[in-house]
Amino acid sequence: MSTQQKTGHVPELLVKKRKRDEQWAAERAAAALEARKQSKIKRKDMFKRAEQYVKEYREQVRGTARTRTVGLFGGCNCLQAPVPLRLAAVSLEDLQAAAAMSMA
């Protein structure tokens, strides 16, 4: 048996090491607790944003349906397009001129 076990004496270096390890463990536990709290807050915010997105999307769909209904029954005999269409008009003469220039 060693002399430490006989006398019950623990070297100062080991006492300091144990104390330091306990302190580090307490700091890690506190950091983990704080991380869990922050994670819970983030999750709550993510769900709120998702619910807000769904709400806005549903309102947009209802608005589109409403404008179509108003267009149909509001005196106009046609459905209103929810988004204006953009068309590019090109005449046959322009196409023939472009083709002639590319061949030359």
Coordinates of N, CA and C in Angstrom, one line a residue:
M1 N 0.8 -1.2 0.0 CA 0.0 0.0 0.0 C 0.9 1.2 0.0
S2 N 0.4 2.3 -0.6 CA 1.1 3.5 -0.7 C 1.0 4.3 0.6
T3 N 1.8 5.3 0.7 CA 1.8 6.1 1.9 C 0.5 7.0 2.0
Q4 N 0.0 7.3 0.8 CA -1.2 8.2 0.7 C -2.4 7.5 1.3
Q5 N -2.5 6.2 1.0 CA -3.7 5.4 1.5 C -3.6 5.2 3.0
K6 N -2.4 5.1 3.5 CA -2.2 4.9 4.9 C -2.5 6.1 5.8
T7 N -2.0 7.2 5.3 CA -2.2 8.4 6.1 C -3.5 9.2 5.8
G8 N -4.1 9.0 4.6 CA -5.2 9.7 4.1 C -4.9 11.1 3.6
H9 N -3.6 11.3 3.4 CA -3.2 12.6 2.9 C -3.3 12.6 1.3
V10 N -3.9 13.7 0.8 CA -4.0 13.9 -0.7 C -3.1 15.0 -1.1
P11 N -2.3 14.8 -2.1 CA -1.4 15.9 -2.5 C -2.2 17.2 -2.9
E12 N -1.6 18.3 -2.7 CA -2.3 19.6 -3.0 C -2.6 19.7 -4.5
L13 N -1.7 19.2 -5.3 CA -1.9 19.2 -6.8 C -3.2 18.5 -7.2
L14 N -3.5 17.3 -6.6 CA -4.7 16.6 -6.9 C -5.9 17.3 -6.4
V15 N -5.8 18.0 -5.2 CA -6.9 18.7 -4.7 C -7.3 19.9 -5.6
K16 N -6.3 20.6 -6.1 CA -6.5 21.7 -7.0 C -7.1 21.2 -8.3
K17 N -6.6 20.0 -8.8 CA -7.1 19.5 -10.0 C -8.6 19.1 -9.9
R18 N -9.0 18.5 -8.8 CA -10.4 18.1 -8.5 C -11.3 19.3 -8.5
K19 N -10.8 20.4 -7.8 CA -11.5 21.6 -7.6 C -11.7 22.3 -9.0
R20 N -10.7 22.3 -9.8 CA -10.7 22.9 -11.1 C -11.7 22.1 -12.0
D21 N -11.6 20.8 -11.9 CA -12.5 19.9 -12.7 C -14.0 20.1 -12.3
E22 N -14.3 20.3 -11.1 CA -15.6 20.5 -10.6 C -16.1 21.9 -11.1
Q23 N -15.2 22.8 -11.1 CA -15.6 24.2 -11.6 C -15.9 24.1 -13.1
W24 N -15.1 23.4 -13.8 CA -15.3 23.3 -15.3 C -16.6 22.6 -15.6
A25 N -16.9 21.5 -14.8 CA -18.1 20.8 -15.0 C -19.3 21.6 -14.7
A26 N -19.3 22.5 -13.7 CA -20.4 23.4 -13.4 C -20.6 24.4 -14.5
E27 N -19.5 24.9 -15.1 CA -19.6 25.9 -16.2 C -20.2 25.2 -17.4
R28 N -19.8 24.0 -17.7 CA -20.3 23.3 -18.8 C -21.8 23.0 -18.6
A29 N -22.2 22.7 -17.4 CA -23.6 22.4 -17.1 C -24.5 23.7 -17.3
A30 N -23.9 24.8 -16.8 CA -24.6 26.1 -17.0 C -24.7 26.5 -18.5
A31 N -23.6 26.2 -19.2 CA -23.7 26.6 -20.7 C -24.7 25.7 -21.4
A32 N -24.8 24.4 -21.0 CA -25.7 23.5 -21.6 C -27.2 23.9 -21.3
L33 N -27.4 24.4 -20.1 CA -28.7 24.8 -19.7 C -29.1 26.1 -20.5
E34 N -28.2 27.0 -20.6 CA -28.4 28.2 -21.4 C -28.7 27.9 -22.9
A35 N -27.9 26.9 -23.4 CA -28.1 26.5 -24.8 C -29.5 25.9 -25.0
R36 N -29.9 25.1 -24.1 CA -31.3 24.6 -24.2 C -32.3 25.7 -24.2
K37 N -32.2 26.7 -23.3 CA -33.1 27.8 -23.3 C -33.1 28.5 -24.6
Q38 N -32.0 28.8 -25.1 CA -31.9 29.5 -26.4 C -32.5 28.7 -27.5
S39 N -32.3 27.4 -27.5 CA -32.8 26.5 -28.5 C -34.3 26.5 -28.5
K40 N -34.9 26.5 -27.3 CA -36.3 26.5 -27.1 C -36.9 27.8 -27.7
I41 N -36.2 28.9 -27.4 CA -36.7 30.2 -27.9 C -36.6 30.2 -29.4
K42 N -35.5 29.7 -30.0 CA -35.4 29.7 -31.5 C -36.5 28.8 -32.1
R43 N -36.7 27.7 -31.5 CA -37.8 26.8 -32.0 C -39.1 27.5 -32.0
K44 N -39.4 28.2 -30.9 CA -40.7 28.9 -30.8 C -40.8 30.0 -31.9
D45 N -39.7 30.7 -32.2 CA -39.6 31.7 -33.2 C -39.8 31.1 -34.6
M46 N -39.2 30.0 -34.8 CA -39.3 29.3 -36.1 C -40.8 28.9 -36.4
F47 N -41.5 28.4 -35.4 CA -42.9 28.0 -35.6 C -43.7 29.2 -35.8
K48 N -43.4 30.3 -35.1 CA -44.2 31.5 -35.3 C -44.0 32.0 -36.7
R49 N -42.8 32.0 -37.2 CA -42.6 32.4 -38.6 C -43.3 31.5 -39.6
A50 N -43.2 30.2 -39.4 CA -43.9 29.3 -40.3 C -45.4 29.5 -40.2
E51 N -46.0 29.8 -39.1 CA -47.4 30.0 -39.0 C -47.8 31.3 -39.7
Q52 N -46.9 32.4 -39.6 CA -47.1 33.6 -40.3 C -47.1 33.4 -41.8
Y53 N -46.1 32.6 -42.2 CA -46.0 32.3 -43.7 C -47.3 31.7 -44.2
V54 N -47.8 30.7 -43.5 CA -49.0 30.0 -43.9 C -50.2 30.9 -43.9
K55 N -50.2 31.8 -42.9 CA -51.3 32.8 -42.8 C -51.3 33.7 -44.0
E56 N -50.1 34.2 -44.4 CA -50.0 35.1 -45.5 C -50.3 34.4 -46.8
Y57 N -49.9 33.2 -46.9 CA -50.2 32.4 -48.2 C -51.7 32.2 -48.3
R58 N -52.3 31.8 -47.2 CA -53.8 31.6 -47.3 C -54.5 32.9 -47.7
E59 N -54.1 34.0 -47.1 CA -54.7 35.3 -47.4 C -54.5 35.6 -48.9
Q60 N -53.3 35.3 -49.4 CA -53.0 35.6 -50.8 C -53.9 34.8 -51.7
V61 N -54.1 33.5 -51.4 CA -55.0 32.6 -52.1 C -56.4 33.1 -52.1
R62 N -56.8 33.5 -50.9 CA -58.2 34.0 -50.7 C -58.4 35.3 -51.5
G63 N -57.4 36.1 -51.5 CA -57.4 37.4 -52.2 C -57.5 37.2 -53.7
T64 N -56.8 36.2 -54.2 CA -56.9 35.9 -55.6 C -58.2 35.3 -56.0
A65 N -58.8 34.5 -55.2 CA -60.1 33.9 -55.4 C -61.1 35.0 -55.4
R66 N -61.0 36.0 -54.4 CA -61.9 37.1 -54.3 C -61.9 38.0 -55.5
T67 N -60.7 38.3 -56.0 CA -60.6 39.2 -57.2 C -61.2 38.5 -58.4
R68 N -61.1 37.2 -58.5 CA -61.7 36.5 -59.6 C -63.2 36.5 -59.5
T69 N -63.7 36.3 -58.3 CA -65.1 36.3 -58.0 C -65.7 37.6 -58.3
V70 N -65.1 38.7 -57.8 CA -65.5 40.0 -58.1 C -65.5 40.3 -59.6
G71 N -64.5 39.8 -60.3 CA -64.4 40.0 -61.7 C -65.6 39.3 -62.4
L72 N -66.0 38.2 -61.9 CA -67.0 37.4 -62.5 C -68.4 37.9 -62.2
F73 N -68.6 38.3 -61.0 CA -70.0 38.7 -60.6 C -70.1 40.2 -60.4
G74 N -69.1 41.0 -60.5 CA -69.1 42.4 -60.2 C -69.4 43.2 -61.5
G75 N -70.1 42.7 -62.5 CA -70.4 43.4 -63.6 C -69.6 43.1 -64.8
C76 N -68.4 42.6 -64.6 CA -67.5 42.2 -65.7 C -67.8 40.8 -66.0
N77 N -67.8 40.5 -67.3 CA -68.1 39.1 -67.7 C -66.9 38.3 -67.9
C78 N -65.8 38.6 -67.3 CA -64.6 37.8 -67.4 C -63.9 37.7 -66.1
L79 N -63.0 36.8 -66.0 CA -62.2 36.6 -64.8 C -61.0 37.5 -64.8
Q80 N -60.7 38.1 -63.7 CA -59.5 39.0 -63.7 C -58.3 38.2 -63.4
A81 N -57.2 38.5 -64.1 CA -56.0 37.8 -63.9 C -55.3 38.3 -62.6
P82 N -54.8 37.5 -61.7 CA -54.2 38.0 -60.5 C -52.9 38.7 -60.7
V83 N -52.2 38.4 -61.8 CA -50.9 39.0 -62.1 C -51.0 39.5 -63.6
P84 N -50.7 40.7 -63.8 CA -50.8 41.2 -65.2 C -49.8 40.4 -66.1
L85 N -50.2 40.1 -67.3 CA -49.3 39.3 -68.2 C -48.5 40.3 -69.0
R86 N -47.3 39.9 -69.3 CA -46.4 40.7 -70.1 C -46.1 40.0 -71.4
L87 N -46.5 40.6 -72.5 CA -46.3 39.9 -73.8 C -45.3 40.7 -74.6
A88 N -44.6 40.1 -75.4 CA -43.7 40.7 -76.3 C -44.3 40.5 -77.7
A89 N -44.6 41.6 -78.4 CA -45.1 41.4 -79.8 C -44.0 41.6 -80.8
V90 N -43.8 40.7 -81.7 CA -42.8 40.7 -82.7 C -43.5 40.5 -84.0
S91 N -43.3 41.4 -85.0 CA -44.0 41.2 -86.2 C -43.2 40.2 -87.1
L92 N -43.8 39.7 -88.1 CA -43.2 38.8 -89.1 C -42.1 39.5 -89.9
E93 N -42.4 40.8 -90.2 CA -41.4 41.6 -90.9 C -40.1 41.7 -90.2
D94 N -40.2 41.9 -88.8 CA -39.0 42.0 -88.0 C -38.2 40.6 -88.0
L95 N -39.0 39.6 -88.0 CA -38.3 38.2 -87.9 C -37.6 38.0 -89.3
Q96 N -38.3 38.3 -90.4 CA -37.7 38.1 -91.7 C -36.5 39.0 -91.9
A97 N -36.5 40.2 -91.4 CA -35.3 41.1 -91.5 C -34.2 40.5 -90.7
A98 N -34.5 40.0 -89.5 CA -33.4 39.5 -88.7 C -32.8 38.2 -89.3
A99 N -33.7 37.4 -89.9 CA -33.2 36.2 -90.6 C -32.3 36.6 -91.8
A100 N -32.7 37.6 -92.5 CA -32.0 38.0 -93.7 C -30.6 38.5 -93.3
M101 N -30.5 39.2 -92.1 CA -29.3 39.8 -91.7 C -28.3 38.7 -91.2
S102 N -28.9 37.6 -90.6 CA -28.1 36.6 -90.1 C -27.5 35.7 -91.3
M103 N -28.2 35.7 -92.4 CA -27.8 34.9 -93.5 C -26.7 35.6 -94.3
A104 N -26.7 36.9 -94.2 CA -25.8 37.7 -95.0 C -24.4 37.7 -94.4

